[in-house]
Amino acid sequence: MAIAQPASRPANPRFSSGPCAKPPTYDLSKLAGAPLGRSHRAAVGKEKLLAAIEGTREVLGIPADYKIGIVPASDTGAVEMAMWNLLGARKVEMLAWESFGAGWVTDVVKQLKIDAEVKTAEYGDIVDLQTVDTNNDVVFTWNGTTSGVRVPNGDWIKDDREGLTICDATSAAFAQELPWQKLDVTTFSWQKVLGGEAAHGVIVLSPRAVERLESYTPAWPLPKIFRLTKGGKLIDGIFTGATINTPSMLAVEDYLLGLDWARSVGGLEGLIGRANANADAIHAFAYANDWIENLANDPATRSNTSVCLKFTDKRIKDGASFAKSVAKRLEAEGIAYDIGAYRDAPAGLRIWCGGTVETGDIEAMLPWLAWAFEAEIAAQS
């Protein structure tokens, strides 16, 4: 017997964890002011880039004495830039509880060949942060995009630390409180919480990070695209709009539009509230249905952006195949796009809940998730 489909549908089925949904009010015509065909080094280009930098500072509440730069290669480029420039001066601790954190471990240990202390946790858990010594340099992700596990707070980071904290915050920035005084290098990309276009990253440096850059020269050569200093001094232009390489002014305009939208919904507080409401709807659904659970085991560390779920019904014969079939069924119906678990993560689903997603769309999608589950159970019987 055919299983009845829900009556309502999401207005926007885009629940991808990157690139993420555009703001609800988005319209391509609003990018008409982009200075296309003009040099990014012309006055108009520099003005747009500086507006992006200072808008980032305003919305995120970044301290005035922190440097903000727009860099190539998205968040990945920003993290690599930080590690290649800053690590090697003192002992390093690498923290990983999902695939991107594991990737940073690989790059530090196998590429830079640093004898780092590596602390890992399985998907769904987080490392014991109380064992971390922040007198060492520490590299970690704030929000595990592929595991849905986030750092609950920055209390474990000492105010009088001797090391630097290097934080990949790409799926946390604009959706979670980041304790800037605890973070020395913070990176993220526009394509996550604000739904910006891909390929550009942001790097935020504390005064302590700048001091390290100007007093330490790594043992390995640095590609031009990674260089943040010249003659032992910070290249300050990078942090006022003179980017290392040519940026897309269309992508910059798109980001400026995202920042304007963020202001319109109450800034950071409003964005956090929207993400929390989205995630709470999914958490409540998981609590109410015994065939699905949150991948993150501890409610205190559950993400409010990249919510990861696992199927638990004993009737499921092949977890990976079942999860893929559910995701395909929802995509075929135009209900939810790109919600399969990340390729390195446990089998399941990953639903983006950042602020550009409407809670009404999450609520309309969840009955369809139940429908797809029941349909797949029936199909395998």
mmCIF file of C-alpha atoms in Angstrom:
data_model
loop_
_atom_site.group_PDB
_atom_site.id
_atom_site.type_symbol
_atom_site.label_atom_id
_atom_site.label_comp_id
_atom_site.label_asym_id
_atom_site.label_seq_id
_atom_site.Cartn_x
_atom_site.Cartn_y
_atom_site.Cartn_z
ATOM 1 C CA MET A 1 0.000 0.000 0.000
ATOM 2 C CA ALA A 2 1.324 3.449 -0.916
ATOM 3 C CA ILE A 3 2.288 5.640 2.023
ATOM 4 C CA ALA A 4 0.481 8.980 2.015
ATOM 5 C CA GLN A 5 2.677 12.012 1.403
ATOM 6 C CA PRO A 6 2.472 15.066 3.687
ATOM 7 C CA ALA A 7 0.371 17.942 2.414
ATOM 8 C CA SER A 8 2.853 20.800 2.958
ATOM 9 C CA ARG A 9 6.219 21.303 1.283
ATOM 10 C CA PRO A 10 9.211 23.512 2.155
ATOM 11 C CA ALA A 11 9.260 26.714 0.143
ATOM 12 C CA ASN A 12 13.042 26.309 -0.140
ATOM 13 C CA PRO A 13 14.437 22.749 -0.160
ATOM 14 C CA ARG A 14 18.074 23.854 0.068
ATOM 15 C CA PHE A 15 19.508 22.319 3.239
ATOM 16 C CA SER A 16 23.065 21.806 1.999
ATOM 17 C CA SER A 17 25.898 22.342 4.499
ATOM 18 C CA GLY A 18 27.977 24.225 1.964
ATOM 19 C CA PRO A 19 27.472 26.126 -0.173
ATOM 20 C CA CYS A 20 24.476 26.979 1.968
ATOM 21 C CA ALA A 21 21.098 28.537 1.266
ATOM 22 C CA LYS A 22 20.995 32.194 0.294
ATOM 23 C CA PRO A 23 19.202 34.620 2.632
ATOM 24 C CA PRO A 24 15.396 34.426 2.231
ATOM 25 C CA THR A 25 15.242 37.898 0.655
ATOM 26 C CA TYR A 26 18.012 37.188 -1.852
ATOM 27 C CA ASP A 27 17.665 38.407 -5.419
ATOM 28 C CA LEU A 28 20.378 38.553 -8.088
ATOM 29 C CA SER A 29 19.266 42.036 -9.097
ATOM 30 C CA LYS A 30 20.547 43.301 -5.748
ATOM 31 C CA LEU A 31 24.127 42.662 -6.946
ATOM 32 C CA ALA A 32 23.842 45.339 -9.638
ATOM 33 C CA GLY A 33 26.202 47.619 -7.714
ATOM 34 C CA ALA A 34 29.166 45.252 -8.032
ATOM 35 C CA PRO A 35 32.107 47.018 -9.739
ATOM 36 C CA LEU A 36 32.532 44.348 -12.414
ATOM 37 C CA GLY A 37 35.316 44.892 -14.915
ATOM 38 C CA ARG A 38 37.090 47.233 -12.479
ATOM 39 C CA SER A 39 40.348 46.585 -10.683
ATOM 40 C CA HIS A 40 40.025 45.464 -7.079
ATOM 41 C CA ARG A 41 42.880 47.876 -6.438
ATOM 42 C CA ALA A 42 40.917 50.830 -7.784
ATOM 43 C CA ALA A 43 39.275 53.071 -5.196
ATOM 44 C CA VAL A 44 35.859 51.505 -5.751
ATOM 45 C CA GLY A 45 37.243 47.991 -5.291
ATOM 46 C CA LYS A 46 39.173 48.850 -2.137
ATOM 47 C CA GLU A 47 36.092 50.570 -0.738
ATOM 48 C CA LYS A 48 33.983 47.412 -1.216
ATOM 49 C CA LEU A 49 36.641 45.153 0.291
ATOM 50 C CA LEU A 50 37.104 47.416 3.290
ATOM 51 C CA ALA A 51 33.325 47.525 3.762
ATOM 52 C CA ALA A 52 33.321 43.715 3.809
ATOM 53 C CA ILE A 53 36.079 43.682 6.423
ATOM 54 C CA GLU A 54 34.513 46.294 8.689
ATOM 55 C CA GLY A 55 31.037 44.816 8.223
ATOM 56 C CA THR A 56 32.433 41.499 9.426
ATOM 57 C CA ARG A 57 33.878 43.233 12.482
ATOM 58 C CA GLU A 58 30.578 44.976 13.214
ATOM 59 C CA VAL A 59 28.257 41.979 12.881
ATOM 60 C CA LEU A 60 30.537 39.502 14.677
ATOM 61 C CA GLY A 61 31.675 41.923 17.390
ATOM 62 C CA ILE A 62 35.368 41.423 16.629
ATOM 63 C CA PRO A 63 37.648 43.616 18.810
ATOM 64 C CA ALA A 64 39.013 46.766 17.213
ATOM 65 C CA ASP A 65 42.628 45.665 17.650
ATOM 66 C CA TYR A 66 42.120 42.378 15.770
ATOM 67 C CA LYS A 67 43.102 42.219 12.098
ATOM 68 C CA ILE A 68 40.605 40.862 9.526
ATOM 69 C CA GLY A 69 41.744 39.756 6.081
ATOM 70 C CA ILE A 70 40.060 38.352 2.983
ATOM 71 C CA VAL A 71 42.146 35.489 1.623
ATOM 72 C CA PRO A 72 42.024 32.933 -1.221
ATOM 73 C CA ALA A 73 40.749 29.336 -1.191
ATOM 74 C CA SER A 74 37.870 29.633 1.252
ATOM 75 C CA ASP A 75 38.235 28.492 4.860
ATOM 76 C CA THR A 76 40.695 25.782 3.813
ATOM 77 C CA GLY A 77 43.093 28.392 2.472
ATOM 78 C CA ALA A 78 42.744 30.504 5.612
ATOM 79 C CA VAL A 79 43.473 27.567 7.944
ATOM 80 C CA GLU A 80 46.454 26.437 5.886
ATOM 81 C CA MET A 81 47.766 29.997 5.794
ATOM 82 C CA ALA A 82 47.600 30.183 9.594
ATOM 83 C CA MET A 83 49.294 26.825 10.162
ATOM 84 C CA TRP A 84 52.095 27.366 7.649
ATOM 85 C CA ASN A 85 52.900 30.844 8.988
ATOM 86 C CA LEU A 86 52.566 30.311 12.724
ATOM 87 C CA LEU A 87 53.259 26.727 13.731
ATOM 88 C CA GLY A 88 56.693 25.409 14.669
ATOM 89 C CA ALA A 89 57.620 28.076 17.213
ATOM 90 C CA ARG A 90 56.499 25.939 20.180
ATOM 91 C CA LYS A 91 54.815 22.624 20.977
ATOM 92 C CA VAL A 92 51.563 21.979 19.099
ATOM 93 C CA GLU A 93 48.366 20.188 20.136
ATOM 94 C CA MET A 94 45.997 19.130 17.358
ATOM 95 C CA LEU A 95 42.359 18.438 18.255
ATOM 96 C CA ALA A 96 40.055 16.505 15.926
ATOM 97 C CA TRP A 97 36.601 14.966 16.200
ATOM 98 C CA GLU A 98 35.539 15.007 12.543
ATOM 99 C CA SER A 99 36.989 14.932 9.058
ATOM 100 C CA PHE A 100 38.125 18.542 8.636
ATOM 101 C CA GLY A 101 39.936 18.538 11.965
ATOM 102 C CA ALA A 102 41.513 15.235 10.942
ATOM 103 C CA GLY A 103 42.629 16.910 7.720
ATOM 104 C CA TRP A 104 44.444 19.625 9.652
ATOM 105 C CA VAL A 105 46.175 16.908 11.679
ATOM 106 C CA THR A 106 47.383 15.257 8.471
ATOM 107 C CA ASP A 107 48.736 18.521 7.086
ATOM 108 C CA VAL A 108 50.613 19.427 10.261
ATOM 109 C CA VAL A 109 52.033 15.981 10.982
ATOM 110 C CA LYS A 110 52.707 14.706 7.451
ATOM 111 C CA GLN A 111 53.245 17.875 5.409
ATOM 112 C CA LEU A 112 54.843 20.264 7.897
ATOM 113 C CA LYS A 113 56.292 17.252 9.763
ATOM 114 C CA ILE A 114 55.687 18.765 13.189
ATOM 115 C CA ASP A 115 55.818 16.331 16.099
ATOM 116 C CA ALA A 116 52.425 17.451 17.393
ATOM 117 C CA GLU A 117 50.414 15.927 20.213
ATOM 118 C CA VAL A 118 47.235 14.658 18.558
ATOM 119 C CA LYS A 119 43.982 14.295 20.504
ATOM 120 C CA THR A 120 41.013 12.759 18.731
ATOM 121 C CA ALA A 121 37.460 11.629 19.454
ATOM 122 C CA GLU A 122 35.087 9.435 17.495
ATOM 123 C CA TYR A 123 32.212 10.953 15.523
ATOM 124 C CA GLY A 124 29.523 12.047 17.973
ATOM 125 C CA ASP A 125 31.946 12.904 20.761
ATOM 126 C CA ILE A 126 34.500 15.618 21.474
ATOM 127 C CA VAL A 127 37.984 15.466 22.962
ATOM 128 C CA ASP A 128 38.386 16.163 26.680
ATOM 129 C CA LEU A 129 39.062 19.896 26.443
ATOM 130 C CA GLN A 130 40.162 20.054 30.082
ATOM 131 C CA THR A 131 43.285 18.064 29.129
ATOM 132 C CA VAL A 132 44.375 20.674 26.574
ATOM 133 C CA ASP A 133 47.340 22.845 27.580
ATOM 134 C CA THR A 134 46.932 26.246 25.969
ATOM 135 C CA ASN A 135 50.514 27.142 26.804
ATOM 136 C CA ASN A 136 51.043 25.109 23.638
ATOM 137 C CA ASP A 137 49.764 26.163 20.230
ATOM 138 C CA VAL A 138 46.366 24.519 19.708
ATOM 139 C CA VAL A 139 44.597 23.903 16.388
ATOM 140 C CA PHE A 140 40.920 22.919 16.456
ATOM 141 C CA THR A 141 37.539 23.308 14.768
ATOM 142 C CA TRP A 142 34.874 25.162 16.769
ATOM 143 C CA ASN A 143 32.001 23.413 15.034
ATOM 144 C CA GLY A 144 32.540 20.018 13.446
ATOM 145 C CA THR A 145 30.700 20.489 10.161
ATOM 146 C CA THR A 146 30.740 16.763 9.354
ATOM 147 C CA SER A 147 29.910 15.474 12.858
ATOM 148 C CA GLY A 148 27.527 18.104 14.244
ATOM 149 C CA VAL A 149 29.668 18.361 17.399
ATOM 150 C CA ARG A 150 30.763 21.801 18.588
ATOM 151 C CA VAL A 151 32.889 23.309 21.337
ATOM 152 C CA PRO A 152 30.455 24.263 24.136
ATOM 153 C CA ASN A 153 32.454 27.322 25.310
ATOM 154 C CA GLY A 154 35.941 28.749 25.591
ATOM 155 C CA ASP A 155 36.393 28.256 29.332
ATOM 156 C CA TRP A 156 39.184 25.711 28.756
ATOM 157 C CA ILE A 157 41.356 28.340 27.057
ATOM 158 C CA LYS A 158 43.484 30.272 29.557
ATOM 159 C CA ASP A 159 43.431 34.051 29.413
ATOM 160 C CA ASP A 160 47.157 34.120 30.243
ATOM 161 C CA ARG A 161 48.079 31.354 27.787
ATOM 162 C CA GLU A 162 51.510 31.314 26.226
ATOM 163 C CA GLY A 163 50.470 29.472 23.058
ATOM 164 C CA LEU A 164 48.248 30.534 20.195
ATOM 165 C CA THR A 165 44.770 29.167 19.565
ATOM 166 C CA ILE A 166 44.074 28.557 15.874
ATOM 167 C CA CYS A 167 40.347 28.008 15.375
ATOM 168 C CA ASP A 168 38.572 26.820 12.234
ATOM 169 C CA ALA A 169 35.169 28.442 12.826
ATOM 170 C CA THR A 170 33.719 28.124 9.360
ATOM 171 C CA SER A 171 30.329 26.657 10.316
ATOM 172 C CA ALA A 172 30.193 28.526 13.632
ATOM 173 C CA ALA A 173 30.816 32.159 12.659
ATOM 174 C CA PHE A 174 27.519 34.080 12.355
ATOM 175 C CA ALA A 175 25.619 31.324 14.218
ATOM 176 C CA GLN A 176 27.437 30.816 17.509
ATOM 177 C CA GLU A 177 29.094 33.024 20.118
ATOM 178 C CA LEU A 178 32.851 33.058 19.581
ATOM 179 C CA PRO A 179 34.922 34.277 22.573
ATOM 180 C CA TRP A 180 37.316 36.492 20.641
ATOM 181 C CA GLN A 181 39.650 37.144 23.576
ATOM 182 C CA LYS A 182 40.257 33.376 23.719
ATOM 183 C CA LEU A 183 40.992 33.044 19.997
ATOM 184 C CA ASP A 184 44.216 34.156 18.340
ATOM 185 C CA VAL A 185 43.523 33.033 14.782
ATOM 186 C CA THR A 186 39.971 32.446 13.595
ATOM 187 C CA THR A 187 39.001 31.403 10.077
ATOM 188 C CA PHE A 188 35.742 30.949 8.199
ATOM 189 C CA SER A 189 34.199 31.240 4.742
ATOM 190 C CA TRP A 190 31.291 33.255 3.391
ATOM 191 C CA GLN A 191 29.618 30.186 1.887
ATOM 192 C CA LYS A 192 28.427 28.816 5.230
ATOM 193 C CA VAL A 193 26.128 30.720 7.603
ATOM 194 C CA LEU A 194 25.541 33.752 5.384
ATOM 195 C CA GLY A 195 25.130 31.667 2.213
ATOM 196 C CA GLY A 196 27.803 33.596 0.341
ATOM 197 C CA GLU A 197 29.551 32.531 -2.849
ATOM 198 C CA ALA A 198 32.482 30.124 -2.591
ATOM 199 C CA ALA A 199 36.267 30.561 -2.984
ATOM 200 C CA HIS A 200 36.954 33.335 -0.457
ATOM 201 C CA GLY A 201 38.068 32.898 3.130
ATOM 202 C CA VAL A 202 38.395 35.209 6.115
ATOM 203 C CA ILE A 203 41.248 35.163 8.618
ATOM 204 C CA VAL A 204 41.063 37.055 11.919
ATOM 205 C CA LEU A 205 44.274 37.699 13.870
ATOM 206 C CA SER A 206 44.648 38.763 17.504
ATOM 207 C CA PRO A 207 47.498 41.088 18.521
ATOM 208 C CA ARG A 208 49.273 37.994 19.919
ATOM 209 C CA ALA A 209 49.073 36.303 16.518
ATOM 210 C CA VAL A 210 50.479 39.406 14.820
ATOM 211 C CA GLU A 211 53.337 39.456 17.327
ATOM 212 C CA ARG A 212 54.160 35.826 16.489
ATOM 213 C CA LEU A 213 54.068 36.581 12.760
ATOM 214 C CA GLU A 214 56.509 39.444 13.166
ATOM 215 C CA SER A 215 58.905 37.610 15.494
ATOM 216 C CA TYR A 216 59.018 34.098 14.052
ATOM 217 C CA THR A 217 60.126 32.742 10.687
ATOM 218 C CA PRO A 218 59.077 29.150 9.945
ATOM 219 C CA ALA A 219 61.687 26.631 8.808
ATOM 220 C CA TRP A 220 59.826 25.849 5.576
ATOM 221 C CA PRO A 221 59.364 28.067 2.497
ATOM 222 C CA LEU A 222 56.013 29.820 2.153
ATOM 223 C CA PRO A 223 54.173 30.045 -1.178
ATOM 224 C CA LYS A 224 53.368 33.613 -2.199
ATOM 225 C CA ILE A 225 49.658 32.981 -1.702
ATOM 226 C CA PHE A 226 50.298 32.219 2.027
ATOM 227 C CA ARG A 227 52.626 35.097 2.901
ATOM 228 C CA LEU A 228 51.344 37.485 5.569
ATOM 229 C CA THR A 229 54.613 39.304 6.291
ATOM 230 C CA LYS A 230 57.330 41.066 4.362
ATOM 231 C CA GLY A 231 60.661 42.041 5.868
ATOM 232 C CA GLY A 232 59.523 40.831 9.272
ATOM 233 C CA LYS A 233 56.432 43.044 9.328
ATOM 234 C CA LEU A 234 52.781 42.269 8.781
ATOM 235 C CA ILE A 235 51.555 43.127 5.282
ATOM 236 C CA ASP A 236 48.940 45.473 6.646
ATOM 237 C CA GLY A 237 47.270 46.063 3.300
ATOM 238 C CA ILE A 238 45.830 42.536 3.366
ATOM 239 C CA PHE A 239 43.743 43.653 6.344
ATOM 240 C CA THR A 240 42.501 46.873 4.784
ATOM 241 C CA GLY A 241 41.320 45.475 1.451
ATOM 242 C CA ALA A 242 44.492 44.932 -0.606
ATOM 243 C CA THR A 243 44.016 41.199 -1.104
ATOM 244 C CA ILE A 244 46.870 38.778 -1.878
ATOM 245 C CA ASN A 245 45.354 37.826 -5.215
ATOM 246 C CA THR A 246 42.430 38.983 -7.334
ATOM 247 C CA PRO A 247 39.076 38.528 -5.579
ATOM 248 C CA SER A 248 35.711 38.221 -7.262
ATOM 249 C CA MET A 249 34.025 41.576 -6.830
ATOM 250 C CA LEU A 250 30.705 39.852 -7.555
ATOM 251 C CA ALA A 251 31.316 37.526 -4.590
ATOM 252 C CA VAL A 252 32.283 40.524 -2.452
ATOM 253 C CA GLU A 253 29.045 42.285 -3.390
ATOM 254 C CA ASP A 254 27.165 39.090 -2.545
ATOM 255 C CA TYR A 255 28.815 39.019 0.897
ATOM 256 C CA LEU A 256 27.972 42.676 1.516
ATOM 257 C CA LEU A 257 24.349 41.832 0.730
ATOM 258 C CA GLY A 258 24.537 38.974 3.237
ATOM 259 C CA LEU A 259 25.883 41.302 5.910
ATOM 260 C CA ASP A 260 23.040 43.751 5.237
ATOM 261 C CA TRP A 261 20.544 40.918 5.641
ATOM 262 C CA ALA A 262 22.234 39.861 8.880
ATOM 263 C CA ARG A 263 21.770 43.369 10.257
ATOM 264 C CA SER A 264 18.093 43.296 9.231
ATOM 265 C CA VAL A 265 17.384 40.198 11.356
ATOM 266 C CA GLY A 266 19.077 41.560 14.482
ATOM 267 C CA GLY A 267 22.740 40.976 13.776
ATOM 268 C CA LEU A 268 24.579 38.145 15.495
ATOM 269 C CA GLU A 269 21.917 37.691 18.170
ATOM 270 C CA GLY A 270 19.215 37.362 15.532
ATOM 271 C CA LEU A 271 21.281 34.925 13.471
ATOM 272 C CA ILE A 272 21.954 32.740 16.511
ATOM 273 C CA GLY A 273 18.251 32.772 17.381
ATOM 274 C CA ARG A 274 17.299 31.654 13.879
ATOM 275 C CA ALA A 275 19.835 28.822 13.875
ATOM 276 C CA ASN A 276 18.766 27.694 17.345
ATOM 277 C CA ALA A 277 15.100 27.577 16.307
ATOM 278 C CA ASN A 278 15.971 25.481 13.251
ATOM 279 C CA ALA A 279 18.129 23.040 15.195
ATOM 280 C CA ASP A 280 15.612 22.790 18.027
ATOM 281 C CA ALA A 281 12.929 21.699 15.557
ATOM 282 C CA ILE A 282 15.125 18.816 14.389
ATOM 283 C CA HIS A 283 16.198 17.871 17.924
ATOM 284 C CA ALA A 284 12.539 17.713 18.977
ATOM 285 C CA PHE A 285 11.761 15.525 15.953
ATOM 286 C CA ALA A 286 14.591 13.140 16.846
ATOM 287 C CA TYR A 287 13.392 12.914 20.461
ATOM 288 C CA ALA A 288 9.873 12.120 19.270
ATOM 289 C CA ASN A 289 10.882 9.327 16.863
ATOM 290 C CA ASP A 290 12.727 6.245 18.076
ATOM 291 C CA TRP A 291 14.131 5.384 14.623
ATOM 292 C CA ILE A 292 16.442 8.403 14.373
ATOM 293 C CA GLU A 293 18.961 10.074 16.711
ATOM 294 C CA ASN A 294 21.331 12.993 16.810
ATOM 295 C CA LEU A 295 24.866 11.879 15.967
ATOM 296 C CA ALA A 296 26.213 14.199 18.692
ATOM 297 C CA ASN A 297 25.902 12.258 21.953
ATOM 298 C CA ASP A 298 26.035 15.164 24.430
ATOM 299 C CA PRO A 299 23.291 17.818 24.088
ATOM 300 C CA ALA A 300 25.794 20.424 25.329
ATOM 301 C CA THR A 301 27.987 19.901 22.265
ATOM 302 C CA ARG A 302 25.275 19.603 19.599
ATOM 303 C CA SER A 303 25.640 21.982 16.685
ATOM 304 C CA ASN A 304 22.942 24.478 15.789
ATOM 305 C CA THR A 305 24.119 24.624 12.159
ATOM 306 C CA SER A 306 25.301 21.277 10.779
ATOM 307 C CA VAL A 307 22.855 18.927 12.501
ATOM 308 C CA CYS A 308 23.877 15.319 11.861
ATOM 309 C CA LEU A 309 21.467 12.415 12.314
ATOM 310 C CA LYS A 310 21.748 8.616 12.308
ATOM 311 C CA PHE A 311 19.100 5.972 11.718
ATOM 312 C CA THR A 312 18.687 3.487 14.580
ATOM 313 C CA ASP A 313 15.838 1.214 13.499
ATOM 314 C CA LYS A 314 16.837 -2.465 13.810
ATOM 315 C CA ARG A 315 14.964 -3.279 10.591
ATOM 316 C CA ILE A 316 17.567 -1.412 8.546
ATOM 317 C CA LYS A 317 19.847 -3.943 6.863
ATOM 318 C CA ASP A 318 22.447 -1.639 5.288
ATOM 319 C CA GLY A 319 22.766 1.717 7.058
ATOM 320 C CA ALA A 320 24.729 3.492 4.333
ATOM 321 C CA SER A 321 22.463 2.337 1.517
ATOM 322 C CA PHE A 322 19.345 3.142 3.526
ATOM 323 C CA ALA A 323 20.462 6.698 4.353
ATOM 324 C CA LYS A 324 21.402 7.389 0.724
ATOM 325 C CA SER A 325 18.022 6.102 -0.441
ATOM 326 C CA VAL A 326 16.161 8.356 1.999
ATOM 327 C CA ALA A 327 18.179 11.386 0.828
ATOM 328 C CA LYS A 328 17.582 10.502 -2.840
ATOM 329 C CA ARG A 329 13.852 10.067 -2.250
ATOM 330 C CA LEU A 330 13.594 13.507 -0.633
ATOM 331 C CA GLU A 331 15.614 15.128 -3.395
ATOM 332 C CA ALA A 332 13.495 13.485 -6.100
ATOM 333 C CA GLU A 333 10.380 14.957 -4.487
ATOM 334 C CA GLY A 334 11.962 18.429 -4.331
ATOM 335 C CA ILE A 335 11.750 18.382 -0.522
ATOM 336 C CA ALA A 336 15.407 18.460 0.580
ATOM 337 C CA TYR A 337 18.593 18.794 -1.457
ATOM 338 C CA ASP A 338 22.074 17.613 -0.477
ATOM 339 C CA ILE A 339 21.328 16.236 3.000
ATOM 340 C CA GLY A 340 23.353 13.024 2.852
ATOM 341 C CA ALA A 341 26.070 12.591 5.489
ATOM 342 C CA TYR A 342 29.576 13.746 4.568
ATOM 343 C CA ARG A 343 31.529 11.041 2.737
ATOM 344 C CA ASP A 344 33.891 10.342 5.673
ATOM 345 C CA ALA A 345 31.189 10.509 8.349
ATOM 346 C CA PRO A 346 28.994 7.684 9.674
ATOM 347 C CA ALA A 347 25.980 6.833 7.542
ATOM 348 C CA GLY A 348 23.056 9.184 8.053
ATOM 349 C CA LEU A 349 21.842 12.669 7.204
ATOM 350 C CA ARG A 350 23.201 16.184 7.666
ATOM 351 C CA ILE A 351 20.697 19.036 7.653
ATOM 352 C CA TRP A 352 21.904 22.635 7.563
ATOM 353 C CA CYS A 353 20.197 24.872 10.125
ATOM 354 C CA GLY A 354 22.092 28.153 9.764
ATOM 355 C CA GLY A 355 20.244 31.456 9.880
ATOM 356 C CA THR A 356 19.486 31.702 6.152
ATOM 357 C CA VAL A 357 17.204 28.665 6.493
ATOM 358 C CA GLU A 358 13.609 29.394 7.508
ATOM 359 C CA THR A 359 12.255 27.421 10.474
ATOM 360 C CA GLY A 360 9.007 26.924 8.571
ATOM 361 C CA ASP A 361 10.922 25.058 5.877
ATOM 362 C CA ILE A 362 12.546 22.790 8.458
ATOM 363 C CA GLU A 363 9.138 22.097 9.997
ATOM 364 C CA ALA A 364 7.618 21.345 6.578
ATOM 365 C CA MET A 365 10.504 19.019 5.649
ATOM 366 C CA LEU A 366 10.432 16.840 8.789
ATOM 367 C CA PRO A 367 7.106 15.022 8.075
ATOM 368 C CA TRP A 368 8.554 14.210 4.656
ATOM 369 C CA LEU A 369 11.608 12.738 6.358
ATOM 370 C CA ALA A 370 9.255 10.449 8.305
ATOM 371 C CA TRP A 371 7.466 9.617 5.035
ATOM 372 C CA ALA A 372 10.751 8.766 3.282
ATOM 373 C CA PHE A 373 11.840 6.606 6.214
ATOM 374 C CA GLU A 374 8.608 4.589 6.178
ATOM 375 C CA ALA A 375 8.743 4.286 2.392
ATOM 376 C CA GLU A 376 12.281 2.900 2.475
ATOM 377 C CA ILE A 377 11.435 0.482 5.294
ATOM 378 C CA ALA A 378 8.525 -0.779 3.201
ATOM 379 C CA ALA A 379 10.714 -1.006 0.090
ATOM 380 C CA GLN A 380 13.295 -3.230 1.767
ATOM 381 C CA SER A 381 10.707 -5.562 3.317
#
